[in-house]
Coordinates of C-alpha atoms in Angstrom, one line a residue:
Chain E
M5 CA 0.0 0.1 0.0
S6 CA 1.2 3.5 -0.7
E7 CA 2.0 6.1 1.9
A8 CA -0.8 8.2 1.1
T9 CA -3.6 5.4 1.5
N10 CA -1.8 4.5 4.9
S11 CA -2.0 8.1 6.1
Q12 CA -5.6 8.3 5.0
L13 CA -6.6 5.2 6.7
A14 CA -4.7 6.5 9.9
D15 CA -6.8 9.7 9.6
Q16 CA -10.2 7.8 9.4
V17 CA -9.1 5.7 12.5
H18 CA -7.5 8.5 14.4
P19 CA -8.6 11.9 13.0
P20 CA -6.3 14.7 13.7
Y21 CA -8.8 16.4 15.8
L22 CA -9.2 13.4 18.1
Q23 CA -7.4 14.1 21.4
H24 CA -5.4 11.2 22.8
H25 CA -7.3 10.8 26.0
F26 CA -10.4 10.1 24.1
A27 CA -11.3 6.7 22.3
E28 CA -13.6 8.1 19.8
P29 CA -14.6 11.6 18.2
V30 CA -18.2 11.1 19.4
Q31 CA -16.8 10.6 23.1
Q32 CA -14.9 13.7 22.8
F33 CA -17.9 15.8 21.6
E34 CA -20.2 14.4 24.2
A35 CA -17.6 15.0 27.0
A36 CA -16.9 18.6 25.8
K37 CA -20.7 19.3 25.8
I38 CA -21.0 18.1 29.5
G39 CA -18.1 20.3 30.4
M40 CA -19.7 23.4 28.7
W41 CA -23.1 22.6 30.6
L42 CA -21.3 22.6 33.8
F43 CA -19.7 25.9 33.1
L44 CA -23.1 27.2 32.0
V45 CA -24.7 26.1 35.4
T46 CA -21.8 28.1 37.3
E47 CA -22.7 31.1 35.2
I48 CA -26.5 30.8 35.9
L49 CA -25.5 30.8 39.6
L50 CA -23.2 33.7 39.1
F51 CA -26.1 35.9 37.8
G52 CA -28.4 33.9 40.1
G53 CA -26.6 35.7 43.0
L54 CA -27.2 39.1 41.5
F55 CA -30.9 38.1 40.8
V56 CA -31.4 37.0 44.4
G57 CA -29.8 40.3 45.7
F58 CA -32.1 42.3 43.4
A59 CA -35.3 40.3 44.8
V60 CA -34.4 40.9 48.4
M61 CA -33.9 44.6 47.8
H62 CA -36.8 45.1 45.6
S63 CA -39.1 43.5 48.1
R64 CA -37.3 45.7 50.8
Y65 CA -37.6 49.2 49.1
P66 CA -40.4 48.7 46.4
E67 CA -41.4 52.4 46.1
A68 CA -37.7 53.3 45.4
F69 CA -37.4 50.4 42.8
A70 CA -40.8 51.3 41.3
S71 CA -39.8 54.9 40.8
A72 CA -36.2 54.3 39.6
H73 CA -37.3 51.7 36.9
H74 CA -39.3 54.4 35.1
H75 CA -36.1 56.0 34.0
L76 CA -35.2 53.0 31.8
D77 CA -36.3 53.0 27.9
R78 CA -38.6 50.1 27.5
A79 CA -38.3 50.6 23.7
L80 CA -34.6 50.2 23.7
G81 CA -34.7 47.3 26.1
A82 CA -37.3 45.3 23.8
L83 CA -35.0 46.2 20.7
N84 CA -32.1 44.8 22.6
T85 CA -34.1 41.7 23.3
V86 CA -35.2 41.3 19.7
V87 CA -31.6 41.6 18.7
L88 CA -30.3 38.9 21.0
L89 CA -33.2 36.7 20.1
V90 CA -32.4 36.9 16.4
S91 CA -28.6 36.5 17.1
S92 CA -29.5 33.4 18.9
F93 CA -31.4 32.2 15.8
T94 CA -28.4 33.1 13.6
M95 CA -26.2 31.2 15.9
A96 CA -28.3 28.2 15.9
L97 CA -28.1 28.3 12.1
A98 CA -24.3 28.5 12.2
V99 CA -24.1 25.3 14.2
A100 CA -26.7 23.7 11.7
A101 CA -24.6 24.8 8.7
A102 CA -21.5 23.4 10.4
R103 CA -23.3 20.1 11.0
A104 CA -24.2 20.0 7.2
G105 CA -20.7 20.7 6.2
K106 CA -21.7 24.1 4.7
R107 CA -18.7 26.2 5.2
R108 CA -19.9 29.5 3.7
A109 CA -23.3 29.4 5.4
L110 CA -21.4 28.8 8.8
I111 CA -19.1 31.7 8.1
G112 CA -22.1 34.0 7.0
C113 CA -24.2 33.2 10.1
L114 CA -21.3 33.5 12.5
V115 CA -20.7 36.9 10.9
L116 CA -24.4 37.8 11.2
T117 CA -24.5 36.8 15.0
L118 CA -21.2 38.9 15.7
T119 CA -22.9 42.0 13.9
L120 CA -26.0 41.6 16.0
A121 CA -23.9 41.4 19.2
G122 CA -22.2 44.6 18.2
V123 CA -25.6 46.1 17.8
F124 CA -26.7 45.1 21.3
L125 CA -23.5 46.7 22.6
V126 CA -24.1 50.0 20.7
V127 CA -27.7 50.4 21.9
K128 CA -26.4 49.7 25.6
Y129 CA -23.9 52.4 25.0
F130 CA -26.7 54.9 24.1
E131 CA -28.7 53.8 27.2
Y132 CA -25.5 54.2 29.5
S133 CA -24.6 57.6 28.1
H134 CA -28.1 58.7 28.8
K135 CA -27.9 57.7 32.4
F136 CA -24.5 59.2 32.9
H137 CA -25.9 62.3 31.6
E138 CA -28.8 62.5 33.9
G139 CA -26.7 61.4 36.9
L140 CA -28.7 58.1 37.3
L141 CA -25.6 56.3 38.7
P142 CA -24.8 53.5 41.1
G143 CA -24.5 53.9 44.7
R144 CA -22.6 57.0 45.8
F145 CA -22.3 58.3 42.4
Y146 CA -26.0 59.0 42.1
S147 CA -26.6 62.6 41.4
Y148 CA -30.1 62.9 39.7
K149 CA -31.6 66.2 40.3
G150 CA -35.1 65.5 39.4
P151 CA -37.8 64.1 41.7
S152 CA -37.0 60.9 43.2
V153 CA -37.7 58.6 46.1
P154 CA -34.9 57.8 48.8
G155 CA -33.1 54.6 47.9
E156 CA -33.3 54.9 44.1
F157 CA -29.6 54.5 43.9
M158 CA -29.9 51.0 44.8
F159 CA -31.8 50.2 41.7
F160 CA -29.1 51.7 39.6
S161 CA -26.4 49.7 41.5
F162 CA -28.1 46.6 40.4
Y163 CA -29.0 47.7 36.9
F164 CA -25.3 48.7 36.2
L165 CA -23.9 45.7 38.0
M166 CA -26.2 43.2 36.1
T167 CA -26.4 44.7 32.7
G168 CA -22.6 45.6 32.7
L169 CA -21.6 41.9 33.6
H170 CA -24.1 40.9 30.9
A171 CA -22.4 43.2 28.6
L172 CA -18.9 41.7 29.5
H173 CA -20.2 38.3 28.6
V174 CA -21.7 39.5 25.3
L175 CA -18.1 40.9 24.7
A176 CA -16.5 37.6 25.6
G177 CA -18.9 35.8 23.3
M178 CA -18.1 38.2 20.6
T179 CA -14.3 37.4 21.0
A180 CA -15.2 33.6 21.0
I181 CA -17.4 34.0 17.8
S182 CA -14.5 36.0 16.1
W183 CA -12.2 33.2 16.9
L184 CA -14.6 30.7 15.4
I185 CA -14.9 33.0 12.2
W186 CA -11.0 32.8 11.9
R187 CA -10.9 29.0 12.3
A188 CA -13.8 28.4 9.9
R189 CA -12.0 30.4 7.1
R190 CA -9.0 28.4 7.8
G191 CA -11.2 25.2 7.0
D192 CA -10.7 23.8 10.6
F193 CA -14.4 22.6 10.7
S194 CA -16.3 19.9 8.8
A195 CA -19.4 17.9 9.1
Q196 CA -17.4 15.4 11.2
Y197 CA -15.7 18.1 13.5
Y198 CA -17.4 21.2 14.6
N199 CA -17.3 21.0 18.4
P200 CA -16.2 24.5 19.1
V201 CA -19.0 26.0 17.0
D202 CA -21.4 23.9 19.0
L203 CA -19.9 24.8 22.4
V204 CA -19.5 28.6 21.6
G205 CA -23.2 28.3 20.4
L206 CA -24.3 26.9 23.9
Y207 CA -22.6 29.7 25.6
W208 CA -24.1 32.4 23.4
H209 CA -27.7 30.8 23.9
L210 CA -27.1 31.2 27.7
V211 CA -26.1 35.0 27.2
D212 CA -29.4 35.5 25.4
M213 CA -31.3 33.6 28.2
I214 CA -29.8 35.9 30.9
W215 CA -31.1 38.8 29.1
I216 CA -34.5 37.1 28.4
Y217 CA -34.8 37.3 32.4
L218 CA -33.0 40.6 32.8
F219 CA -35.2 42.6 30.5
P220 CA -38.6 42.0 32.3
L221 CA -37.1 42.3 35.7
L222 CA -35.4 45.6 35.1
Y223 CA -37.5 47.2 32.5
L224 CA -41.0 45.9 32.8
I225 CA -42.1 45.0 36.4
R226 CA -42.8 47.9 38.7
Chain I
M8 CA -26.5 15.4 7.6
G9 CA -27.2 16.7 3.9
S10 CA -29.2 19.7 2.7
A11 CA -32.6 18.4 3.3
G12 CA -31.8 17.9 7.0
F13 CA -30.3 21.5 7.2
I14 CA -33.4 23.0 5.6
K15 CA -35.6 21.2 8.1
E16 CA -33.5 22.2 10.9
V17 CA -33.7 25.9 9.8
R18 CA -37.5 25.6 9.6
V19 CA -37.7 24.4 13.0
Y20 CA -35.5 27.4 14.4
A21 CA -37.3 30.0 12.2
A22 CA -40.6 28.7 14.0
V23 CA -38.9 28.9 17.5
L24 CA -37.7 32.4 16.8
G25 CA -41.2 33.4 15.7
L26 CA -42.6 32.2 19.0
L27 CA -39.9 34.0 20.8
L28 CA -40.6 37.3 19.2
L29 CA -44.3 36.9 19.7
L30 CA -43.7 36.1 23.5
T31 CA -41.5 39.3 23.7
A32 CA -44.4 41.3 22.2
V33 CA -46.7 39.6 24.8
T34 CA -44.6 40.5 27.8
V35 CA -44.1 44.1 26.8
A36 CA -48.0 44.3 26.3
M37 CA -48.7 42.6 29.5
A38 CA -46.5 45.1 31.5
G39 CA -48.9 47.9 30.7
V40 CA -52.0 45.8 32.0
H41 CA -52.7 46.3 35.6
F42 CA -53.6 43.2 37.2
G43 CA -54.8 43.0 40.8
S44 CA -51.5 43.2 42.7
Q45 CA -48.0 43.7 41.6
A46 CA -47.2 40.1 42.5
I47 CA -49.4 38.9 39.6
N48 CA -47.7 41.3 37.1
T49 CA -44.2 39.8 38.3
A50 CA -45.5 36.2 38.1
V51 CA -46.8 36.7 34.6
A52 CA -43.5 38.5 33.4
L53 CA -41.6 35.6 34.7
L54 CA -43.8 32.8 33.5
I55 CA -43.4 34.4 29.9
A56 CA -39.7 34.7 30.4
S57 CA -39.4 31.2 31.6
S58 CA -41.3 30.0 28.5
K59 CA -38.8 31.9 26.2
A60 CA -36.0 30.4 28.2
A61 CA -37.4 26.9 27.8
L62 CA -37.8 27.5 24.0
V63 CA -34.2 28.5 23.7
A64 CA -32.9 25.7 26.0
L65 CA -35.0 22.9 24.2
F66 CA -34.5 23.9 20.6
F67 CA -31.6 26.2 20.3
M68 CA -29.4 24.4 22.8
H69 CA -30.6 21.1 21.5
L70 CA -31.6 19.8 24.9
L71 CA -34.5 18.0 23.5
H72 CA -32.5 15.8 21.3
D73 CA -29.4 15.5 23.3
R74 CA -28.6 13.1 25.9
P75 CA -30.6 13.4 29.1
L76 CA -27.5 14.2 31.2
N77 CA -27.3 17.5 29.8
A78 CA -30.7 18.4 30.5
L79 CA -30.2 17.0 34.0
I80 CA -27.3 19.3 34.7
F81 CA -29.1 22.4 33.6
V82 CA -32.4 21.5 35.7
V83 CA -30.3 20.7 38.8
G84 CA -28.5 24.1 38.3
L85 CA -31.8 25.8 38.1
L86 CA -33.2 23.9 41.1
M87 CA -30.1 25.0 43.2
L88 CA -30.7 28.7 42.2
G89 CA -34.3 28.2 43.2
V90 CA -33.3 26.8 46.6
F91 CA -30.8 29.8 47.1
L92 CA -33.7 32.3 46.2
I93 CA -36.6 30.9 48.2
L94 CA -34.6 30.3 51.3
T95 CA -33.1 33.7 51.0
L96 CA -36.5 35.4 50.6
I97 CA -37.9 33.3 53.5
D98 CA -35.1 34.6 55.7
V99 CA -35.2 38.2 54.8
D100 CA -39.1 38.6 54.6
T101 CA -39.7 37.1 57.9
R102 CA -37.0 39.2 59.7
P103 CA -39.6 41.9 61.0
L104 CA -41.1 38.9 63.0
V105 CA -37.9 38.4 64.8
E106 CA -36.6 42.1 65.0
P107 CA -39.8 44.0 66.3
R108 CA -37.8 47.3 66.7
G109 CA -38.0 48.0 62.8
R110 CA -35.7 48.4 59.8
R111 CA -32.8 50.5 59.3
V112 CA -33.3 53.0 56.4
V113 CA -30.1 53.6 54.3
V114 CA -30.3 56.8 52.3
A115 CA -27.3 57.8 49.9
G116 CA -24.7 56.2 52.3
Q117 CA -26.1 57.4 55.7
S118 CA -27.9 55.0 57.5
Q119 CA -30.5 56.2 60.1
Q120 CA -33.0 54.3 62.3
P121 CA -36.5 55.2 61.7

């Protein structure tokens, strides 16, 4: 047998992306997914801590929180919700494209997801600048001059911490998606190997899920 | 998976996105409606948010078709968060029963006893 056929056989039995501590590619994929799900649970608990804090303070100072939340722009919040939902859709499409071996569709969907994430951050920038301008700031930086209820600064402490932490996660997701685009253009992915795309997808859907809860809690309920 | 499977998957995701956008519109509309008490508004909003989260988890994150262990990990994580939330609220909301002298009011960095 020629050398070429030998190495092809070797690649089929032991593909280059198969790490040595795994017996088969499927096992590697499933193990990686479990690892990602465990990480996602730690993220849920991370934001969960902030949600619990918000719940406690909201129940303690209902008038302050009710008055403070009127400063948030519901239209912008709803826009951001739609932007992230569509980005989750394009991310799911990217994973499906990877699974079908469609390289150009994969890259296109990843670029779309990245763009929508950028739009989210731009909208957040406008929201934050408006608040800085009005003095609606967290904790001791609160300097709003209009009518307010004592304790409103606490709402903004939670608002900036929760949406800020979420925005950092969006930024990290954008970095990961950019890495995926670079790797996809290099031809690293195929219908047999697209693990990183799937895992970054899971992370991105979680970022979307967290915003799905942040939006009603901060913008909608009194 | 070939092109036919891909298109079928795209159709499912598009349907899920449609539902998600619809639920978003519903939750924004519901926020303007005044139910009996604030608690009902909150419950409705959280119920809709949880439906959206379930759609994302089951379809976009493939939990419906994956091995059950992934779903188990996710659900147990949520249960732990539930325990955290419920026990904390029970603690904090029943404190007036244990501290009859009243709450401290914190205003812009100063704390005063009412």
